[in-house]
Amino acid sequence: MTKWRKRILNILENSKRPLSAEEIYQLNEFKPSLSTIYRALNFLEKKDIVSSISFENTTRYFFPKEKHMHFLYCIKCGSIEVFENCIADEIKSALEKKYNYTILDHVFYFKGICKKCKKEGEK
Ligand SMILES: [Zn+2]
Ligand SMILES: [Zn+2]
């Protein structure tokens, strides 16, 4: 693994939320080019080491600490929170039966308005 891949993986591992390539670029004090970061992310995703999710038009990458991930996405400020409560297991077996499908994993998010933005809206 090249040092950039290791470095990016390390950033994602320590991040509480998924990060876009631009955000990784800003966090990384060694500053490779943005295209180096994109290439490293592509590589890591192909190897199944990191996962990605797209909110609006931005792809964000994360290191899946759990097999499955759930996010809350604020449509106003773009903030992302991770939540633990899994509701998928309840529908998983029903879907597997209905579609004769083997479900391995899931990633999903709820869109909404975060606490901070709600407060600002009340002003
Ligand atoms: Zn917000
Ligand atoms: Zn889950």
Tab-separated table of N, CA and C and ligand atoms in Angstrom:
chain	number	residue	atom	x	y	z
A	1	MET	N	0.845	-1.194	0.000
A	1	MET	CA	0.000	0.000	0.000
A	1	MET	C	0.885	1.251	0.000
A	2	THR	N	0.580	2.192	-0.855
A	2	THR	CA	1.388	3.408	-0.888
A	2	THR	C	1.121	4.246	0.356
A	3	LYS	N	2.010	5.174	0.599
A	3	LYS	CA	1.854	5.965	1.827
A	3	LYS	C	0.590	6.822	1.795
A	4	TRP	N	0.164	7.242	0.585
A	4	TRP	CA	-1.060	8.047	0.513
A	4	TRP	C	-2.269	7.221	0.883
A	5	ARG	N	-2.291	6.006	0.375
A	5	ARG	CA	-3.428	5.142	0.701
A	5	ARG	C	-3.495	4.906	2.197
A	6	LYS	N	-2.349	4.654	2.797
A	6	LYS	CA	-2.300	4.416	4.250
A	6	LYS	C	-2.772	5.643	5.014
A	7	ARG	N	-2.293	6.775	4.561
A	7	ARG	CA	-2.617	8.036	5.218
A	7	ARG	C	-4.123	8.323	5.124
A	8	ILE	N	-4.684	8.132	3.943
A	8	ILE	CA	-6.110	8.382	3.727
A	8	ILE	C	-6.953	7.395	4.526
A	9	LEU	N	-6.527	6.156	4.535
A	9	LEU	CA	-7.230	5.145	5.317
A	9	LEU	C	-7.240	5.523	6.786
A	10	ASN	N	-6.115	6.014	7.245
A	10	ASN	CA	-5.986	6.445	8.636
A	10	ASN	C	-6.943	7.591	8.961
A	11	ILE	N	-7.046	8.542	8.042
A	11	ILE	CA	-7.965	9.668	8.236
A	11	ILE	C	-9.403	9.160	8.328
A	12	LEU	N	-9.764	8.259	7.415
A	12	LEU	CA	-11.138	7.741	7.406
A	12	LEU	C	-11.433	6.903	8.646
A	13	GLU	N	-10.448	6.141	9.059
A	13	GLU	CA	-10.619	5.312	10.256
A	13	GLU	C	-10.904	6.150	11.487
A	14	ASN	N	-10.279	7.319	11.553
A	14	ASN	CA	-10.420	8.177	12.724
A	14	ASN	C	-11.545	9.193	12.611
A	15	SER	N	-12.215	9.193	11.488
A	15	SER	CA	-13.291	10.159	11.303
A	15	SER	C	-14.614	9.574	11.789
A	16	LYS	N	-15.396	10.408	12.447
A	16	LYS	CA	-16.685	9.944	12.946
A	16	LYS	C	-17.743	9.981	11.853
A	17	ARG	N	-17.436	10.656	10.746
A	17	ARG	CA	-18.434	10.766	9.691
A	17	ARG	C	-17.762	10.580	8.330
A	18	PRO	N	-18.542	10.274	7.307
A	18	PRO	CA	-17.945	10.099	5.981
A	18	PRO	C	-17.381	11.412	5.455
A	19	LEU	N	-16.298	11.342	4.719
A	19	LEU	CA	-15.633	12.539	4.213
A	19	LEU	C	-15.549	12.511	2.697
A	20	SER	N	-15.692	13.686	2.101
A	20	SER	CA	-15.499	13.783	0.661
A	20	SER	C	-14.003	13.886	0.381
A	21	ALA	N	-13.625	13.679	-0.884
A	21	ALA	CA	-12.213	13.784	-1.249
A	21	ALA	C	-11.666	15.169	-0.906
A	22	GLU	N	-12.494	16.209	-1.119
A	22	GLU	CA	-12.065	17.577	-0.803
A	22	GLU	C	-11.793	17.752	0.692
A	23	GLU	N	-12.659	17.145	1.498
A	23	GLU	CA	-12.462	17.261	2.945
A	23	GLU	C	-11.196	16.529	3.389
A	24	ILE	N	-10.934	15.396	2.776
A	24	ILE	CA	-9.702	14.661	3.096
A	24	ILE	C	-8.495	15.500	2.691
A	25	TYR	N	-8.647	16.124	1.542
A	25	TYR	CA	-7.580	16.994	1.045
A	25	TYR	C	-7.285	18.115	2.040
A	26	GLN	N	-8.334	18.704	2.591
A	26	GLN	CA	-8.135	19.795	3.548
A	26	GLN	C	-7.561	19.323	4.883
A	27	LEU	N	-7.897	18.090	5.248
A	27	LEU	CA	-7.419	17.554	6.522
A	27	LEU	C	-5.968	17.095	6.463
A	28	ASN	N	-5.558	16.734	5.257
A	28	ASN	CA	-4.265	16.102	5.118
A	28	ASN	C	-3.148	17.131	5.048
A	29	GLU	N	-2.364	17.198	6.085
A	29	GLU	CA	-1.336	18.232	6.131
A	29	GLU	C	-0.188	17.998	5.151
A	30	PHE	N	-0.092	16.778	4.593
A	30	PHE	CA	0.996	16.537	3.637
A	30	PHE	C	0.660	16.994	2.221
A	31	LYS	N	-0.645	17.219	1.988
A	31	LYS	CA	-1.121	17.762	0.712
A	31	LYS	C	-0.587	17.098	-0.557
A	32	PRO	N	-1.042	15.900	-0.842
A	32	PRO	CA	-0.816	15.416	-2.207
A	32	PRO	C	-1.845	16.135	-3.082
A	33	SER	N	-1.851	15.943	-4.367
A	33	SER	CA	-2.863	16.607	-5.188
A	33	SER	C	-4.210	15.930	-4.947
A	34	LEU	N	-5.257	16.666	-5.293
A	34	LEU	CA	-6.600	16.122	-5.127
A	34	LEU	C	-6.789	14.857	-5.961
A	35	SER	N	-6.166	14.837	-7.134
A	35	SER	CA	-6.317	13.647	-7.986
A	35	SER	C	-5.628	12.425	-7.372
A	36	THR	N	-4.569	12.656	-6.607
A	36	THR	CA	-3.927	11.539	-5.894
A	36	THR	C	-4.898	10.958	-4.876
A	37	ILE	N	-5.632	11.857	-4.218
A	37	ILE	CA	-6.602	11.400	-3.228
A	37	ILE	C	-7.735	10.623	-3.905
A	38	TYR	N	-8.224	11.143	-5.042
A	38	TYR	CA	-9.267	10.423	-5.763
A	38	TYR	C	-8.804	9.036	-6.200
A	39	ARG	N	-7.578	8.981	-6.702
A	39	ARG	CA	-7.038	7.687	-7.148
A	39	ARG	C	-6.926	6.710	-5.984
A	40	ALA	N	-6.420	7.202	-4.855
A	40	ALA	CA	-6.267	6.341	-3.679
A	40	ALA	C	-7.631	5.860	-3.182
A	41	LEU	N	-8.623	6.769	-3.193
A	41	LEU	CA	-9.964	6.399	-2.744
A	41	LEU	C	-10.585	5.354	-3.660
A	42	ASN	N	-10.406	5.547	-4.962
A	42	ASN	CA	-10.907	4.563	-5.923
A	42	ASN	C	-10.309	3.194	-5.675
A	43	PHE	N	-9.014	3.193	-5.448
A	43	PHE	CA	-8.308	1.945	-5.191
A	43	PHE	C	-8.852	1.265	-3.930
A	44	LEU	N	-8.962	2.048	-2.859
A	44	LEU	CA	-9.409	1.492	-1.576
A	44	LEU	C	-10.847	0.987	-1.661
A	45	GLU	N	-11.651	1.665	-2.477
A	45	GLU	CA	-13.032	1.226	-2.605
A	45	GLU	C	-13.121	-0.051	-3.430
A	46	LYS	N	-12.324	-0.126	-4.481
A	46	LYS	CA	-12.306	-1.331	-5.308
A	46	LYS	C	-11.878	-2.552	-4.502
A	47	LYS	N	-10.964	-2.318	-3.585
A	47	LYS	CA	-10.465	-3.421	-2.746
A	47	LYS	C	-11.392	-3.696	-1.564
A	48	ASP	N	-12.525	-2.945	-1.533
A	48	ASP	CA	-13.492	-3.153	-0.458
A	48	ASP	C	-12.993	-2.750	0.926
A	49	ILE	N	-12.011	-1.886	0.954
A	49	ILE	CA	-11.460	-1.457	2.243
A	49	ILE	C	-12.261	-0.272	2.767
A	50	VAL	N	-12.651	0.616	1.872
A	50	VAL	CA	-13.534	1.711	2.270
A	50	VAL	C	-14.839	1.622	1.479
A	51	SER	N	-15.867	2.274	1.995
A	51	SER	CA	-17.151	2.339	1.307
A	51	SER	C	-17.481	3.795	1.035
A	52	SER	N	-18.436	3.997	0.141
A	52	SER	CA	-18.816	5.377	-0.131
A	52	SER	C	-20.328	5.508	-0.174
A	53	ILE	N	-20.763	6.723	0.016
A	53	ILE	CA	-22.186	7.031	-0.077
A	53	ILE	C	-22.294	8.418	-0.683
A	54	SER	N	-23.295	8.628	-1.523
A	54	SER	CA	-23.452	9.939	-2.143
A	54	SER	C	-24.633	10.675	-1.546
A	55	PHE	N	-24.363	11.869	-1.078
A	55	PHE	CA	-25.406	12.752	-0.606
A	55	PHE	C	-25.471	13.890	-1.609
A	56	GLU	N	-26.654	14.171	-2.128
A	56	GLU	CA	-26.790	15.175	-3.184
A	56	GLU	C	-25.771	14.836	-4.263
A	57	ASN	N	-24.820	15.730	-4.565
A	57	ASN	CA	-23.886	15.411	-5.643
A	57	ASN	C	-22.486	15.068	-5.151
A	58	THR	N	-22.333	14.913	-3.861
A	58	THR	CA	-21.003	14.668	-3.324
A	58	THR	C	-20.865	13.237	-2.825
A	59	THR	N	-19.828	12.588	-3.296
A	59	THR	CA	-19.544	11.246	-2.800
A	59	THR	C	-18.673	11.366	-1.568
A	60	ARG	N	-19.050	10.686	-0.519
A	60	ARG	CA	-18.266	10.697	0.702
A	60	ARG	C	-17.839	9.276	1.039
A	61	TYR	N	-16.639	9.210	1.573
A	61	TYR	CA	-16.053	7.903	1.844
A	61	TYR	C	-15.978	7.651	3.329
A	62	PHE	N	-16.096	6.398	3.698
A	62	PHE	CA	-15.975	6.058	5.108
A	62	PHE	C	-15.383	4.673	5.270
A	63	PHE	N	-14.825	4.472	6.435
A	63	PHE	CA	-14.268	3.183	6.789
A	63	PHE	C	-15.328	2.467	7.608
A	64	PRO	N	-15.907	1.410	7.070
A	64	PRO	CA	-17.028	0.799	7.779
A	64	PRO	C	-16.588	0.042	9.028
A	65	LYS	N	-16.832	0.642	10.166
A	65	LYS	CA	-16.477	0.000	11.433
A	65	LYS	C	-17.446	-1.129	11.712
A	66	GLU	N	-18.680	-0.910	11.300
A	66	GLU	CA	-19.687	-1.955	11.372
A	66	GLU	C	-19.888	-2.444	9.943
A	67	LYS	N	-20.502	-3.604	9.810
A	67	LYS	CA	-20.801	-4.095	8.464
A	67	LYS	C	-21.760	-3.150	7.756
A	68	HIS	N	-22.610	-2.513	8.542
A	68	HIS	CA	-23.603	-1.631	7.943
A	68	HIS	C	-23.554	-0.270	8.621
A	69	MET	N	-23.925	0.734	7.867
A	69	MET	CA	-23.830	2.091	8.375
A	69	MET	C	-25.139	2.835	8.126
A	70	HIS	N	-25.474	3.711	9.068
A	70	HIS	CA	-26.694	4.511	8.947
A	70	HIS	C	-26.370	5.971	9.250
A	71	PHE	N	-26.886	6.847	8.406
A	71	PHE	CA	-26.548	8.256	8.556
A	71	PHE	C	-27.788	9.137	8.611
A	72	LEU	N	-27.598	10.281	9.257
A	72	LEU	CA	-28.580	11.352	9.196
A	72	LEU	C	-27.928	12.486	8.419
A	73	TYR	N	-28.567	12.914	7.368
A	73	TYR	CA	-27.981	13.939	6.510
A	73	TYR	C	-28.829	15.204	6.539
A	74	CYS	N	-28.202	16.326	6.898
A	74	CYS	CA	-28.946	17.588	6.953
A	74	CYS	C	-28.921	18.262	5.579
A	75	ILE	N	-30.104	18.521	5.033
A	75	ILE	CA	-30.181	19.104	3.689
A	75	ILE	C	-29.822	20.587	3.697
A	76	LYS	N	-29.779	21.204	4.880
A	76	LYS	CA	-29.459	22.631	4.923
A	76	LYS	C	-27.966	22.894	5.018
A	77	CYS	N	-27.296	22.228	5.961
A	77	CYS	CA	-25.870	22.522	6.146
A	77	CYS	C	-24.971	21.368	5.684
A	78	GLY	N	-25.572	20.256	5.300
A	78	GLY	CA	-24.778	19.138	4.809
A	78	GLY	C	-24.074	18.338	5.891
A	79	SER	N	-24.415	18.582	7.146
A	79	SER	CA	-23.766	17.818	8.216
A	79	SER	C	-24.274	16.384	8.219
A	80	ILE	N	-23.423	15.511	8.691
A	80	ILE	CA	-23.742	14.091	8.687
A	80	ILE	C	-23.523	13.519	10.078
A	81	GLU	N	-24.491	12.809	10.560
A	81	GLU	CA	-24.314	12.099	11.820
A	81	GLU	C	-24.529	10.615	11.580
A	82	VAL	N	-23.828	9.823	12.349
A	82	VAL	CA	-23.970	8.377	12.254
A	82	VAL	C	-24.900	7.931	13.372
A	83	PHE	N	-25.840	7.077	13.058
A	83	PHE	CA	-26.651	6.520	14.142
A	83	PHE	C	-26.567	5.005	14.162
A	84	GLU	N	-26.776	4.464	15.341
A	84	GLU	CA	-26.529	3.039	15.541
A	84	GLU	C	-27.775	2.173	15.342
A	85	ASN	N	-28.914	2.727	15.711
A	85	ASN	CA	-30.122	1.907	15.669
A	85	ASN	C	-30.334	1.296	14.292
A	86	CYS	N	-30.364	-0.002	14.253
A	86	CYS	CA	-30.555	-0.671	12.969
A	86	CYS	C	-31.996	-1.130	12.833
A	87	ILE	N	-32.640	-0.644	11.771
A	87	ILE	CA	-34.009	-1.067	11.534
A	87	ILE	C	-34.074	-2.051	10.376
A	88	ALA	N	-32.912	-2.285	9.765
A	88	ALA	CA	-32.900	-3.074	8.538
A	88	ALA	C	-33.116	-4.564	8.772
A	89	ASP	N	-32.614	-5.054	9.877
A	89	ASP	CA	-32.723	-6.492	10.114
A	89	ASP	C	-34.174	-6.980	10.099
A	90	GLU	N	-35.057	-6.094	10.524
A	90	GLU	CA	-36.460	-6.496	10.563
A	90	GLU	C	-37.033	-6.748	9.168
A	91	ILE	N	-36.592	-5.958	8.192
A	91	ILE	CA	-37.143	-6.138	6.845
A	91	ILE	C	-36.269	-7.032	5.966
A	92	LYS	N	-35.040	-7.277	6.456
A	92	LYS	CA	-34.084	-8.047	5.659
A	92	LYS	C	-34.624	-9.412	5.219
A	93	SER	N	-35.074	-10.192	6.174
A	93	SER	CA	-35.495	-11.548	5.814
A	93	SER	C	-36.733	-11.540	4.933
A	94	ALA	N	-37.614	-10.555	5.132
A	94	ALA	CA	-38.793	-10.446	4.276
A	94	ALA	C	-38.378	-10.158	2.837
A	95	LEU	N	-37.381	-9.263	2.667
A	95	LEU	CA	-36.898	-8.930	1.324
A	95	LEU	C	-36.198	-10.123	0.680
A	96	GLU	N	-35.411	-10.820	1.475
A	96	GLU	CA	-34.691	-11.979	0.940
A	96	GLU	C	-35.671	-13.017	0.405
A	97	LYS	N	-36.744	-13.213	1.126
A	97	LYS	CA	-37.776	-14.169	0.684
A	97	LYS	C	-38.471	-13.670	-0.571
A	98	LYS	N	-38.899	-12.428	-0.529
A	98	LYS	CA	-39.682	-11.875	-1.625
A	98	LYS	C	-38.907	-11.845	-2.941
A	99	TYR	N	-37.618	-11.458	-2.873
A	99	TYR	CA	-36.831	-11.319	-4.101
A	99	TYR	C	-35.863	-12.470	-4.320
A	100	ASN	N	-35.918	-13.480	-3.483
A	100	ASN	CA	-34.966	-14.582	-3.507
A	100	ASN	C	-33.543	-14.044	-3.623
A	101	TYR	N	-33.190	-13.224	-2.686
A	101	TYR	CA	-31.977	-12.423	-2.729
A	101	TYR	C	-31.201	-12.653	-1.445
A	102	THR	N	-29.893	-12.683	-1.542
A	102	THR	CA	-29.092	-12.779	-0.319
A	102	THR	C	-28.526	-11.409	-0.001
A	103	ILE	N	-28.954	-10.834	1.069
A	103	ILE	CA	-28.491	-9.498	1.460
A	103	ILE	C	-27.239	-9.628	2.315
A	104	LEU	N	-26.184	-8.917	1.908
A	104	LEU	CA	-24.909	-9.009	2.615
A	104	LEU	C	-24.664	-7.803	3.513
A	105	ASP	N	-25.206	-6.692	3.138
A	105	ASP	CA	-24.757	-5.451	3.716
A	105	ASP	C	-25.793	-4.367	3.433
A	106	HIS	N	-25.738	-3.287	4.178
A	106	HIS	CA	-26.586	-2.159	3.817
A	106	HIS	C	-25.999	-0.847	4.318
A	107	VAL	N	-26.292	0.182	3.571
A	107	VAL	CA	-25.914	1.540	3.937
A	107	VAL	C	-27.121	2.389	3.612
A	108	PHE	N	-27.605	3.163	4.543
A	108	PHE	CA	-28.686	4.069	4.173
A	108	PHE	C	-28.652	5.348	4.993
A	109	TYR	N	-29.424	6.317	4.519
A	109	TYR	CA	-29.455	7.560	5.270
A	109	TYR	C	-30.835	8.177	5.255
A	110	PHE	N	-31.094	8.943	6.283
A	110	PHE	CA	-32.293	9.744	6.358
A	110	PHE	C	-31.893	11.181	6.058
A	111	LYS	N	-32.709	11.845	5.267
A	111	LYS	CA	-32.507	13.257	4.978
A	111	LYS	C	-33.355	14.070	5.926
A	112	GLY	N	-32.854	15.206	6.343
A	112	GLY	CA	-33.676	16.033	7.214
A	112	GLY	C	-32.996	17.327	7.566
A	113	ILE	N	-33.398	17.885	8.679
A	113	ILE	CA	-32.848	19.150	9.136
A	113	ILE	C	-32.294	18.943	10.544
A	114	CYS	N	-31.031	19.271	10.711
A	114	CYS	CA	-30.349	18.989	11.977
A	114	CYS	C	-30.770	19.968	13.074
A	115	LYS	N	-30.341	19.642	14.276
A	115	LYS	CA	-30.671	20.435	15.456
A	115	LYS	C	-30.266	21.903	15.279
A	116	LYS	N	-29.029	22.093	14.810
A	116	LYS	CA	-28.472	23.435	14.660
A	116	LYS	C	-29.302	24.262	13.666
A	117	CYS	N	-29.618	23.656	12.525
A	117	CYS	CA	-30.362	24.371	11.487
A	117	CYS	C	-31.799	24.645	11.932
A	118	LYS	N	-32.357	23.738	12.711
A	118	LYS	CA	-33.704	23.949	13.218
A	118	LYS	C	-33.742	25.164	14.132
A	119	LYS	N	-32.720	25.262	14.974
A	119	LYS	CA	-32.608	26.386	15.891
A	119	LYS	C	-32.516	27.700	15.127
A	120	GLU	N	-31.682	27.688	14.066
A	120	GLU	CA	-31.508	28.908	13.268
A	120	GLU	C	-32.807	29.301	12.563
A	121	GLY	N	-33.590	28.303	12.176
A	121	GLY	CA	-34.854	28.567	11.520
A	121	GLY	C	-35.880	29.209	12.435
A	122	GLU	N	-35.708	28.967	13.737
A	122	GLU	CA	-36.663	29.512	14.710
A	122	GLU	C	-36.435	30.985	15.007
A	123	LYS	N	-35.218	31.445	14.687
A	123	LYS	CA	-34.865	32.831	15.027
A	123	LYS	C	-35.727	33.859	14.296
B	1	ZN	ZN	-27.938	21.414	9.440
B	2	ZN	ZN	-27.968	-1.677	10.048
